Coordinates of N, CA and C and ligand atoms in Angstrom, one line a residue:
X207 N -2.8 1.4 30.5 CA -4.1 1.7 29.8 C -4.8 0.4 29.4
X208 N -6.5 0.6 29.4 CA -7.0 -0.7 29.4 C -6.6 -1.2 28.0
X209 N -6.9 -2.6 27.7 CA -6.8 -3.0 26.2 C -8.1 -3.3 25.7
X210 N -7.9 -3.2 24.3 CA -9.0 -3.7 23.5 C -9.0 -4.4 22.6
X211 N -10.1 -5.1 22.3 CA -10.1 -6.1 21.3 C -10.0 -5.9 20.0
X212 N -9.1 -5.8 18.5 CA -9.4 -4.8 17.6 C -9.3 -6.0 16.2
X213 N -10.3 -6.3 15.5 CA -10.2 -7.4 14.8 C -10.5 -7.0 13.4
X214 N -10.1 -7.3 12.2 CA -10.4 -7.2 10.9 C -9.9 -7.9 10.0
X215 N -10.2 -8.0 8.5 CA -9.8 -9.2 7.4 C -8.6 -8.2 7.1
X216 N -7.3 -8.9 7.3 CA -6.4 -8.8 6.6 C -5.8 -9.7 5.8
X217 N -5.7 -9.4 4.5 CA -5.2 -10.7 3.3 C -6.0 -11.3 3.3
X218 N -7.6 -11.4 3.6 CA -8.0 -12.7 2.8 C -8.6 -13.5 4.2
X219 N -7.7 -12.9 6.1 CA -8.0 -13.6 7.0 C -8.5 -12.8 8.1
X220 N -9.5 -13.5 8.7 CA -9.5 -12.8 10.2 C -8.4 -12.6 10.7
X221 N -8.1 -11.2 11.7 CA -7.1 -11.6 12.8 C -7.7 -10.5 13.6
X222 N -6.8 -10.7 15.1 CA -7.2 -9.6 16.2 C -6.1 -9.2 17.1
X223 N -6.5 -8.9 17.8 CA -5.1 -8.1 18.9 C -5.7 -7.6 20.1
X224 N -5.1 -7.9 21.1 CA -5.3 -6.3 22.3 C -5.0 -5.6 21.8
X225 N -5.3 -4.8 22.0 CA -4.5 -3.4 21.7 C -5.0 -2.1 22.5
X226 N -4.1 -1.4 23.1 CA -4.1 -0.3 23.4 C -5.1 1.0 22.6
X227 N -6.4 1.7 23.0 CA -6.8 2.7 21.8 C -6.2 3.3 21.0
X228 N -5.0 3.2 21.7 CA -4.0 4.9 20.9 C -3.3 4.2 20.1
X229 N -3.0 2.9 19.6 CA -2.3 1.9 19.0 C -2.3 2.2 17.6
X230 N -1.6 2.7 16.4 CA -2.0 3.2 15.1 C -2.2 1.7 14.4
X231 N -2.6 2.0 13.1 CA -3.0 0.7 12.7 C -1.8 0.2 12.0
X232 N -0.1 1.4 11.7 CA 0.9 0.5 11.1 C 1.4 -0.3 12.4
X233 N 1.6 0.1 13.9 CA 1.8 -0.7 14.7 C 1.3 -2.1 14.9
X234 N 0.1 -1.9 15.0 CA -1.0 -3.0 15.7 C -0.6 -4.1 14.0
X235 N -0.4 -3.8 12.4 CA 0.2 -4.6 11.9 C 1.5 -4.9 12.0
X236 N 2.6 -4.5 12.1 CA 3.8 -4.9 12.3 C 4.4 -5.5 13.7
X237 N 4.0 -4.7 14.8 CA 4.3 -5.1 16.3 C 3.3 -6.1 16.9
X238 N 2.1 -6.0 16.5 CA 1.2 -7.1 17.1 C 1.1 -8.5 16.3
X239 N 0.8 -7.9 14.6 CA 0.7 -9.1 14.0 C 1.8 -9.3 12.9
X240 N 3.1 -8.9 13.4 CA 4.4 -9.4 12.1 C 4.3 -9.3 11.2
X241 N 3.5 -8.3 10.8 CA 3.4 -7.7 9.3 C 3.8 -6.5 8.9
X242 N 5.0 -6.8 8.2 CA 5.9 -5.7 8.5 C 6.2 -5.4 6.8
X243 N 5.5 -5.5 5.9 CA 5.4 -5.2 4.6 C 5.1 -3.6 4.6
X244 N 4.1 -3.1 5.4 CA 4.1 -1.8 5.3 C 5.3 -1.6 6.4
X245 N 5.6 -0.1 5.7 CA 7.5 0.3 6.7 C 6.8 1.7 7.1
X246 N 7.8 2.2 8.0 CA 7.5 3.5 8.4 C 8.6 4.4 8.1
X247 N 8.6 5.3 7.4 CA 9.7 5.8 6.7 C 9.9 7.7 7.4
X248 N 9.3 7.8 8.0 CA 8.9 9.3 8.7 C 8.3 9.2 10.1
X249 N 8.1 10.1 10.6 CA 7.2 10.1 11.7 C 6.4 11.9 11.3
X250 N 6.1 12.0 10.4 CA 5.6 13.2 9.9 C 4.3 13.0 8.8
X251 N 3.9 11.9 8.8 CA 3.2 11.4 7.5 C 2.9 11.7 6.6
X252 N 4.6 11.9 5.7 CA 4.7 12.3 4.8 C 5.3 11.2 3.6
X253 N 5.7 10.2 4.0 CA 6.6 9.4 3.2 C 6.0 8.9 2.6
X254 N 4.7 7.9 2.9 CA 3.9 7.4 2.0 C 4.2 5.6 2.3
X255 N 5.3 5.2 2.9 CA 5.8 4.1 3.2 C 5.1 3.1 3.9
X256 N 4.1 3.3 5.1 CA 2.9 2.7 5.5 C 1.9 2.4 4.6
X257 N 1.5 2.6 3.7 CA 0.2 2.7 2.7 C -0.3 1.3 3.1
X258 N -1.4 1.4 2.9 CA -2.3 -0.1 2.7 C -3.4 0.7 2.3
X259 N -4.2 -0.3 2.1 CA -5.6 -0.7 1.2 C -6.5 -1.4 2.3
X260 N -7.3 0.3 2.7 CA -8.8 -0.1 3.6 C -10.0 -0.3 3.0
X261 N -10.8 -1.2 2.7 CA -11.6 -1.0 2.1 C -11.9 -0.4 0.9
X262 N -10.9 -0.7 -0.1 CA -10.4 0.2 -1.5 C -9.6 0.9 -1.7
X263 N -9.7 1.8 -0.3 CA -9.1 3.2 0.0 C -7.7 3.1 0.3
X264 N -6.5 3.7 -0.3 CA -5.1 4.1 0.1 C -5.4 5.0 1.4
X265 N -4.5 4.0 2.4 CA -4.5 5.0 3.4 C -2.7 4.9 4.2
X266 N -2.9 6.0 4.3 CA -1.1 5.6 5.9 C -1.6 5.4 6.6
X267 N -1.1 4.2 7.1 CA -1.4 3.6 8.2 C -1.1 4.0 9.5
X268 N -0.1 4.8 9.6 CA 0.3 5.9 10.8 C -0.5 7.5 10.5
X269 N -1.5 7.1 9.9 CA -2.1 8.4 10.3 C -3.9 7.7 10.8
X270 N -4.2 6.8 11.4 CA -5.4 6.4 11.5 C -5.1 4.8 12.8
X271 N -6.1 5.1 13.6 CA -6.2 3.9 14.8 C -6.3 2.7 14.2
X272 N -5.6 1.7 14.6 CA -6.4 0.3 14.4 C -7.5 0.2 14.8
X273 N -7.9 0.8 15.6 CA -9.5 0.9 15.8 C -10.4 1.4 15.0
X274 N -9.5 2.4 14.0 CA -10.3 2.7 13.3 C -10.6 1.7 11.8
X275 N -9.9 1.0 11.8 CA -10.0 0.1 11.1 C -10.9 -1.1 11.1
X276 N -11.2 -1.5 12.3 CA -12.1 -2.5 13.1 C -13.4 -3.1 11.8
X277 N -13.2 -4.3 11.8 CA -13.8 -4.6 10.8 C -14.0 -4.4 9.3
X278 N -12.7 -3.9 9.1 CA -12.4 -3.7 7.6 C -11.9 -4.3 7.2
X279 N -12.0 -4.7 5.8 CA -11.2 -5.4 4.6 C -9.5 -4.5 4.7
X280 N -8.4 -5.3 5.1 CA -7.6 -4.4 4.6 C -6.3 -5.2 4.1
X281 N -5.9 -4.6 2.9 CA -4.8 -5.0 2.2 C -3.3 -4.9 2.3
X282 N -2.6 -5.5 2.5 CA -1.3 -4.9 2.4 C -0.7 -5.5 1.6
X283 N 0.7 -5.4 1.4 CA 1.8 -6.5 0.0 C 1.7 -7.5 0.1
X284 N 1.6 -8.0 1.5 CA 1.9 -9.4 1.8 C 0.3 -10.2 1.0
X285 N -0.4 -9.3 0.8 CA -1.7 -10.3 0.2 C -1.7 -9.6 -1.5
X286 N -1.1 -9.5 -1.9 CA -1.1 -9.2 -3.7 C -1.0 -9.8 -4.1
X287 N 0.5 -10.8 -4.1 CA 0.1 -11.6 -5.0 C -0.7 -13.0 -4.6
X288 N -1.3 -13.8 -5.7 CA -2.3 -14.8 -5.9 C -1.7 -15.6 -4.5
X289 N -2.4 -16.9 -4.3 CA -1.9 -17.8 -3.7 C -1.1 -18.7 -3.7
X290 N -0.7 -18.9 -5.3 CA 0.0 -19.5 -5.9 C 1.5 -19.1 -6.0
X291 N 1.3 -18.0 -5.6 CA 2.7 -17.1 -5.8 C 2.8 -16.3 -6.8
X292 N 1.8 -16.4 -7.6 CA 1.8 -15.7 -9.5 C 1.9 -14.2 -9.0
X293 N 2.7 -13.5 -9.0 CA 2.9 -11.9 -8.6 C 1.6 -11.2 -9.3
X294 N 1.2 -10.2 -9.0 CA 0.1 -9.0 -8.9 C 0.4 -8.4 -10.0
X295 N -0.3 -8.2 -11.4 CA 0.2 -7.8 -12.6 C 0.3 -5.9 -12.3
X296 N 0.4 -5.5 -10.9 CA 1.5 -4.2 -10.9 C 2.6 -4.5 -10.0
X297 N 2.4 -5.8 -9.4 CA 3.6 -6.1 -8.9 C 5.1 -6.1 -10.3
X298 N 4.6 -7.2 -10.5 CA 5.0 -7.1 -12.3 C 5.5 -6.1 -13.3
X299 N 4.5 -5.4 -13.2 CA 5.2 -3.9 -13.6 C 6.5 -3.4 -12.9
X300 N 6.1 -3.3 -12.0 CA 7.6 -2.8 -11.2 C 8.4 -3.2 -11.3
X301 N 8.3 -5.0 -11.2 CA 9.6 -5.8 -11.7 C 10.1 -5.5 -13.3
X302 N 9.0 -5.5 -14.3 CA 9.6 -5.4 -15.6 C 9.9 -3.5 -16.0
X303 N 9.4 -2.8 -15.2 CA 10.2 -1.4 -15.7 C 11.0 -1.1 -14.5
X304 N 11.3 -2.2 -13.9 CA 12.6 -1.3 -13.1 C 12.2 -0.4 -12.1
X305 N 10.7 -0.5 -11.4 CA 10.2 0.4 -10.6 C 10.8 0.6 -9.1
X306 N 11.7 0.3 -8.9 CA 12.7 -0.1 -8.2 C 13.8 -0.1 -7.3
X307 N 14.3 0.5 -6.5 CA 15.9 0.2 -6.5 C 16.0 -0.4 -5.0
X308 N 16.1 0.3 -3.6 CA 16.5 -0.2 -2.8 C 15.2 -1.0 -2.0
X309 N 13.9 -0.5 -2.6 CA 12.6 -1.7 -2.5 C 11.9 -0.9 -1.1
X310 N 12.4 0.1 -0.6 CA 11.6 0.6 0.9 C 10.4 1.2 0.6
X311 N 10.3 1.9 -0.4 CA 9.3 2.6 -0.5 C 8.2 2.0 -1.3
X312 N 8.6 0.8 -1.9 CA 8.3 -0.2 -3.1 C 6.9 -0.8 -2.1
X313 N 6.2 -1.1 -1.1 CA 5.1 -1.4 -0.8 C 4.0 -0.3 -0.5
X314 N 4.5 0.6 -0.2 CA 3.2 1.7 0.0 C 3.4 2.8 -1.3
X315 N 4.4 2.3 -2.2 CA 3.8 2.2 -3.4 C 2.6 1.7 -4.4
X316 N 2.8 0.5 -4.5 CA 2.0 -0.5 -4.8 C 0.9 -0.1 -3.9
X317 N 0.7 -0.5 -2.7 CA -0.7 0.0 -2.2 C -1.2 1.2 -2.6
X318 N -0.1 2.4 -2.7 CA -1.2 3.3 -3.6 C -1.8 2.9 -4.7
X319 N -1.1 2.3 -5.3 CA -1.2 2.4 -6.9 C -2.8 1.7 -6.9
X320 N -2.9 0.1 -5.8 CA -3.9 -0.4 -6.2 C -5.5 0.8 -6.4
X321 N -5.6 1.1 -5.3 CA -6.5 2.1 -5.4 C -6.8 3.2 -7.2
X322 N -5.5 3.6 -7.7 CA -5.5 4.5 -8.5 C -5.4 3.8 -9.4
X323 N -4.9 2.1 -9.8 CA -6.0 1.8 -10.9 C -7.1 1.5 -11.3
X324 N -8.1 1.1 -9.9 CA -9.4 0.9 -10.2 C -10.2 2.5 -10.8
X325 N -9.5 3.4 -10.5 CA -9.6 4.7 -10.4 C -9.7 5.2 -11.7
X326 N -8.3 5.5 -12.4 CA -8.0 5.9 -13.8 C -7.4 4.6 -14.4
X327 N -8.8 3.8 -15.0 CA -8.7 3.0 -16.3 C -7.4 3.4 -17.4
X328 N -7.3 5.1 -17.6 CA -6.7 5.0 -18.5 C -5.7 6.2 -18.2
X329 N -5.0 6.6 -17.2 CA -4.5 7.6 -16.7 C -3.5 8.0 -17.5
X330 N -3.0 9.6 -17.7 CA -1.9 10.0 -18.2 C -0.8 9.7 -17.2
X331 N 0.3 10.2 -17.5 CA 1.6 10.6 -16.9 C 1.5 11.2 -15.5
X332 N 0.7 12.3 -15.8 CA 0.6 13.3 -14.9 C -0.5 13.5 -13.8
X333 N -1.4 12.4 -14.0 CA -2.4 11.6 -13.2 C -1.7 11.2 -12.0
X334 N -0.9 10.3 -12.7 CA 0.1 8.8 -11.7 C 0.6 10.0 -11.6
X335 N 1.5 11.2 -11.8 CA 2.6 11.9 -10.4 C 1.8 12.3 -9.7
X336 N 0.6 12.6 -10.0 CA -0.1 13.9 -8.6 C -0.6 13.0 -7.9
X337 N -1.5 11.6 -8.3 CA -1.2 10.3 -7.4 C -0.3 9.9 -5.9
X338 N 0.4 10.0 -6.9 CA 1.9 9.6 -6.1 C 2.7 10.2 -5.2
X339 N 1.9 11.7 -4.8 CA 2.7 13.1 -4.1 C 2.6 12.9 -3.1
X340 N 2.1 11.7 -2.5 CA 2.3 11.6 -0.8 C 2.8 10.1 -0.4
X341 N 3.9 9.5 -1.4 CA 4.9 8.8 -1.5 C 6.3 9.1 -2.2
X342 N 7.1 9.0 -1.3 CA 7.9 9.7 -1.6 C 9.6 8.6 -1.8
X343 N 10.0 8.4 -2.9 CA 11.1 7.6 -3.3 C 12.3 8.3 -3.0
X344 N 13.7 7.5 -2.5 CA 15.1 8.5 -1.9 C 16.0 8.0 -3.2
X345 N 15.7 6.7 -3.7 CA 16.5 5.9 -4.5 C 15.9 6.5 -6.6
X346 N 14.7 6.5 -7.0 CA 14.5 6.3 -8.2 C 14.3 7.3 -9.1
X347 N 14.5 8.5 -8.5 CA 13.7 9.7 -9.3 C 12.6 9.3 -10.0
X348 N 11.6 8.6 -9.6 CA 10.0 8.3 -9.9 C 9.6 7.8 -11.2
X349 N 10.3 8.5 -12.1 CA 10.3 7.8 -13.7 C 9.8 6.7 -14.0
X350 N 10.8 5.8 -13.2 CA 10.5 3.7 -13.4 C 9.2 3.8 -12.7
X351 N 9.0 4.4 -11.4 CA 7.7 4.0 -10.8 C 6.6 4.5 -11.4
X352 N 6.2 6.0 -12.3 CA 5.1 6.0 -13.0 C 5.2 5.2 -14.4
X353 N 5.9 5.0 -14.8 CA 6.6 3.8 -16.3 C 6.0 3.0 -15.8
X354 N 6.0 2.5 -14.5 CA 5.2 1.4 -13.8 C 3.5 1.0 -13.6
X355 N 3.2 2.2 -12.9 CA 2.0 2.4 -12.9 C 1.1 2.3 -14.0
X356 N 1.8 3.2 -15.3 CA 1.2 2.6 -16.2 C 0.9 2.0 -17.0
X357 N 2.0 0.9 -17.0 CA 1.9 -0.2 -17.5 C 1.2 -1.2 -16.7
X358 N 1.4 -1.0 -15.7 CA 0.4 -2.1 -14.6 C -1.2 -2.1 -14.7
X359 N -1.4 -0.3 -14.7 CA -2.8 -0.2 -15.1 C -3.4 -0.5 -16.2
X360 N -2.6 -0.7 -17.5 CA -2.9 -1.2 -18.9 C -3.0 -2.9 -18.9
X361 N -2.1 -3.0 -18.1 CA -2.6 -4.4 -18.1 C -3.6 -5.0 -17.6
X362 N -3.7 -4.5 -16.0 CA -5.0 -4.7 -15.7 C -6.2 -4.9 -16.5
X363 N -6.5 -3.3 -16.8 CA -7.3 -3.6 -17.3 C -8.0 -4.1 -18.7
X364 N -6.5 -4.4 -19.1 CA -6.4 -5.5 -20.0 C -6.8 -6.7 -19.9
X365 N -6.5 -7.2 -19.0 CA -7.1 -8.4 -18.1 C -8.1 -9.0 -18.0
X366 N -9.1 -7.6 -17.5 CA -10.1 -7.4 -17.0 C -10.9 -7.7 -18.3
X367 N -10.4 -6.9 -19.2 CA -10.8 -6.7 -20.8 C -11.3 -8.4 -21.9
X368 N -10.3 -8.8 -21.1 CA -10.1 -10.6 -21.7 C -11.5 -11.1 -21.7
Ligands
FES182 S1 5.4 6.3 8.0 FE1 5.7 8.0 6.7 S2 3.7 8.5 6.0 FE2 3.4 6.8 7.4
FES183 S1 13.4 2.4 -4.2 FE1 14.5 3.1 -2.5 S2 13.2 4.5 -1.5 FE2 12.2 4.0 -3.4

């Protein structure tokens, strides 16, 4: 099949690829460009484990073309924290409530979450789980990770608040 050229800001940088049309966009990051922060945890896109940050937006990345992506801003773990290395105050979160355990699911977590703090400044409990229903944890029973969420979002926008 012919290739195509498929280019966008990821982390902060240009990059591009051949790529095949049918190429999904968790592929064209992980097999084309070694970015392998988002994981693929299903083949049913249900797990929530690809997540990245298109243009604001939480998306799985196995459910949408790198093509479809083409000239978008897009985010994944590997661009959270600063440059300095100062971790992402919901990276942080996770680390200080234990959001946690065997770390697979732990990036297309965080990519959702970015989206759903800009979202709910000030979210309940039950915000962050219905959030969260199209990521799916094997290790935490979810607790530490909405414990997380909202402490991350409090800081933020505590931050923000400064
Ligand atoms: S790999 Fe499971 S939802 Fe994308
Ligand atoms: S921490 Fe292991 S799958 Fe969530």
């Amino acid at each position: 099949m012919a290739k195509i050229n498929v280019s966008m800001e990821l982390n902060g940088k240009t990059v591009s690829a051949e790529v095949e049309p049918r190429t999904l966009l968790i592929h064209y990051l992980r097999e084309n460009l070694n970015v392998t922060g988002p994981h693929i945890g299903c083949d049913t896109s249900h797990c929530g484990a690809c997540t990245v940050d298109v243009d604001g937006k939480s998306v799985k990345s196995c459910t949408i073309f790198a093509v479809q992506a083409a000239g978008a801003e897009v985010l994944t773990i590997e661009g959270m924290a600063g440059a300095d290395g100062k971790l992402h105050v919901l990276q942080e979160a996770f680390r200080e409530m234990h959001g946690l355990q065997c770390g697979f699911c732990t990036p297309g977590m965080l990519m959702s979450s970015v989206e759903f703090t800009k979202r709910h400044p000030n979210p309940t409990e039950a915000a962050v789980r219905h959030w969260l229903e199209g990521n799916l944890c094997r290790c935490t029973g979810y607790q530490n990770i909405v414990n997380s969420v909202l402490r991350g979002t409090a800081a933020m926008h505590a931050e923000q608040g400064a």
